[in-house]
Amino acid sequence: MKIKSILLGMSFALLLVACGPKDADIQKEIIAKLSGLPGVSVTVEKGVATISGTCKDDAFKQSAESIVKGIKGVKSVVNNCEIPAPEPVTAAPVTINPDTVLTTSVNGIVKTYSGVSAAVKDGVVTLTGDIKRSQLPALIKSVQELKPKKVENKLTIK
């Protein structure tokens, strides 16, 4: 009698396992649940769901994995979803004013500083003469705002 009960119990257990969700059914359910997440695909083999494709960021990737883990019959999840590298940030090109524009603008600035003169060649502004220490930062800042290639400071501080 005990053997019959044991055999009946084992048969019932095998029957339950055989009636569990099939991989194809699990995969169909996952695909339906992930339809709102473009670029992601899933395959299921022996209850193991493998996610692949491209995820826009880590939150997207984790969301896909959470959805798949919540499907009945999924034993484990392998998340091979790739996150593309961010686009490199490039600095805006620096515009260097032509010598004629620089010369006119620099001369307008320099004339307010007695004893200072400026020369412009190939985008480089060269400052010469004498200047008070307190005036130097303002002069350099004003000349740099004109967008020369370089400012050479050959001033003597009084």
Coordinates of N, CA, C and O in Angstrom, one line a residue, residues 92-146:
A92 N 32.8 73.7 -28.4 CA 32.6 74.6 -29.5 C 33.9 75.1 -30.1 O 34.8 75.4 -29.3
P93 N 34.0 75.3 -31.4 CA 35.3 75.8 -31.9 C 35.5 77.3 -31.4 O 34.5 78.0 -31.3
V94 N 36.7 77.6 -31.1 CA 37.1 78.9 -30.7 C 37.3 79.8 -31.9 O 38.0 79.4 -32.9
T95 N 36.6 80.9 -31.9 CA 36.7 81.9 -33.0 C 37.8 82.9 -32.7 O 37.8 83.5 -31.6
I96 N 38.8 83.0 -33.6 CA 39.9 84.0 -33.4 C 39.6 85.2 -34.3 O 39.4 84.9 -35.5
N97 N 39.5 86.3 -33.8 CA 39.3 87.5 -34.6 C 40.4 87.8 -35.5 O 41.6 87.6 -35.1
P98 N 40.2 88.3 -36.7 CA 41.3 88.7 -37.6 C 42.1 89.8 -37.1 O 41.6 90.6 -36.3
D99 N 43.3 90.0 -37.6 CA 44.3 91.0 -37.1 C 43.7 92.4 -37.2 O 43.9 93.2 -36.3
T100 N 43.0 92.7 -38.3 CA 42.4 94.1 -38.4 C 41.4 94.4 -37.3 O 41.5 95.5 -36.8
V101 N 40.6 93.5 -37.0 CA 39.6 93.7 -36.0 C 40.3 93.8 -34.6 O 40.0 94.7 -33.8
L102 N 41.2 92.9 -34.4 CA 41.9 92.9 -33.1 C 42.7 94.2 -32.9 O 42.7 94.8 -31.8
T103 N 43.4 94.7 -34.0 CA 44.2 95.9 -33.9 C 43.3 97.1 -33.5 O 43.6 97.8 -32.5
T104 N 42.2 97.2 -34.2 CA 41.3 98.3 -33.8 C 40.8 98.2 -32.4 O 40.8 99.2 -31.7
S105 N 40.3 97.0 -32.0 CA 39.8 96.9 -30.7 C 40.8 97.0 -29.6 O 40.5 97.6 -28.6
V106 N 42.0 96.4 -29.8 CA 43.0 96.5 -28.8 C 43.5 97.9 -28.6 O 43.7 98.4 -27.5
N107 N 43.7 98.6 -29.7 CA 44.1 100.1 -29.6 C 43.0 100.9 -28.8 O 43.4 101.8 -28.1
G108 N 41.8 100.5 -29.0 CA 40.7 101.2 -28.2 C 40.8 101.0 -26.7 O 40.6 101.9 -25.9
I109 N 41.2 99.8 -26.4 CA 41.4 99.4 -24.9 C 42.7 100.0 -24.4 O 42.7 100.6 -23.3
V110 N 43.8 99.9 -25.1 CA 45.1 100.3 -24.6 C 45.2 101.8 -24.4 O 45.9 102.3 -23.5
K111 N 44.5 102.6 -25.2 CA 44.6 104.1 -25.1 C 44.1 104.6 -23.7 O 44.5 105.7 -23.3
T112 N 43.4 103.8 -23.0 CA 42.9 104.2 -21.6 C 44.0 103.9 -20.6 O 43.9 104.3 -19.4
Y113 N 45.1 103.2 -21.0 CA 46.2 102.9 -20.1 C 47.4 103.6 -20.6 O 48.0 103.2 -21.5
S114 N 47.8 104.7 -19.9 CA 49.0 105.5 -20.3 C 50.2 104.7 -20.1 O 50.4 104.0 -19.1
G115 N 51.1 104.7 -21.1 CA 52.4 104.0 -21.0 C 52.3 102.6 -21.6 O 53.3 101.9 -21.6
V116 N 51.1 102.2 -22.1 CA 51.0 100.8 -22.6 C 50.7 100.9 -24.1 O 50.0 101.7 -24.6
S117 N 51.4 100.0 -24.8 CA 51.1 99.9 -26.3 C 50.9 98.4 -26.6 O 51.3 97.5 -25.9
A118 N 50.3 98.2 -27.8 CA 50.0 96.8 -28.2 C 50.3 96.7 -29.7 O 50.2 97.6 -30.5
A119 N 50.7 95.5 -30.1 CA 51.0 95.1 -31.5 C 50.2 93.8 -31.7 O 50.2 92.9 -30.8
V120 N 49.7 93.6 -32.9 CA 48.9 92.4 -33.3 C 49.6 91.8 -34.5 O 49.8 92.5 -35.5
K121 N 49.9 90.5 -34.4 CA 50.4 89.8 -35.6 C 50.0 88.3 -35.5 O 50.2 87.7 -34.5
D122 N 49.3 87.9 -36.6 CA 48.8 86.5 -36.7 C 47.9 86.1 -35.5 O 48.0 85.0 -35.0
G123 N 47.1 87.0 -35.0 CA 46.2 86.7 -33.9 C 46.8 86.8 -32.5 O 46.1 86.6 -31.5
V124 N 48.1 87.1 -32.5 CA 48.8 87.3 -31.2 C 48.9 88.7 -30.8 O 49.4 89.5 -31.6
V125 N 48.4 89.1 -29.6 CA 48.5 90.5 -29.1 C 49.7 90.5 -28.2 O 49.7 89.8 -27.2
T126 N 50.6 91.4 -28.5 CA 51.8 91.6 -27.6 C 51.6 93.0 -26.9 O 51.5 94.0 -27.6
L127 N 51.6 93.0 -25.6 CA 51.5 94.2 -24.8 C 52.8 94.6 -24.3 O 53.5 93.7 -23.7
T128 N 53.2 95.8 -24.4 CA 54.5 96.3 -24.0 C 54.3 97.7 -23.3 O 53.2 98.3 -23.4
G129 N 55.3 98.1 -22.5 CA 55.2 99.4 -21.8 C 55.2 99.2 -20.3 O 55.5 98.1 -19.8
D130 N 54.7 100.2 -19.6 CA 54.6 100.2 -18.1 C 53.2 100.3 -17.7 O 52.4 101.0 -18.3
I131 N 52.9 99.6 -16.6 CA 51.5 99.6 -16.1 C 51.5 99.4 -14.6 O 52.5 98.8 -14.0
K132 N 50.5 99.9 -13.9 CA 50.4 99.7 -12.4 C 49.9 98.3 -12.2 O 49.0 97.8 -13.0
R133 N 50.3 97.7 -11.1 CA 49.9 96.3 -10.8 C 48.4 96.2 -10.7 O 47.8 95.2 -11.2
S134 N 47.7 97.2 -10.1 CA 46.3 97.2 -9.9 C 45.5 97.2 -11.3 O 44.4 96.8 -11.4
Q135 N 46.2 97.8 -12.3 CA 45.5 97.9 -13.6 C 45.7 96.6 -14.5 O 44.9 96.4 -15.4
L136 N 46.7 95.8 -14.2 CA 47.0 94.7 -15.1 C 45.9 93.7 -15.3 O 45.6 93.3 -16.4
P137 N 45.2 93.2 -14.2 CA 44.2 92.2 -14.4 C 43.1 92.7 -15.4 O 42.6 92.0 -16.2
A138 N 42.7 93.9 -15.2 CA 41.6 94.5 -16.0 C 42.0 94.6 -17.5 O 41.2 94.3 -18.4
L139 N 43.2 95.0 -17.7 CA 43.7 95.1 -19.1 C 43.8 93.7 -19.8 O 43.3 93.6 -20.9
I140 N 44.4 92.8 -19.1 CA 44.5 91.4 -19.6 C 43.1 90.8 -19.9 O 42.9 90.3 -21.0
K141 N 42.2 91.0 -19.0 CA 40.8 90.5 -19.2 C 40.2 91.1 -20.4 O 39.6 90.4 -21.2
S142 N 40.3 92.4 -20.5 CA 39.7 93.1 -21.6 C 40.3 92.7 -23.0 O 39.5 92.5 -23.9
V143 N 41.6 92.5 -23.0 CA 42.2 92.0 -24.3 C 41.8 90.6 -24.6 O 41.5 90.3 -25.8
Q144 N 41.7 89.7 -23.6 CA 41.4 88.3 -23.8 C 39.9 88.2 -24.3 O 39.6 87.3 -25.1
E145 N 39.1 89.1 -23.9 CA 37.7 89.1 -24.3 C 37.5 89.4 -25.8 O 36.5 89.1 -26.4
L146 N 38.6 89.9 -26.4 CA 38.6 90.2 -27.9 C 38.8 88.9 -28.7 O 38.8 89.0 -29.9

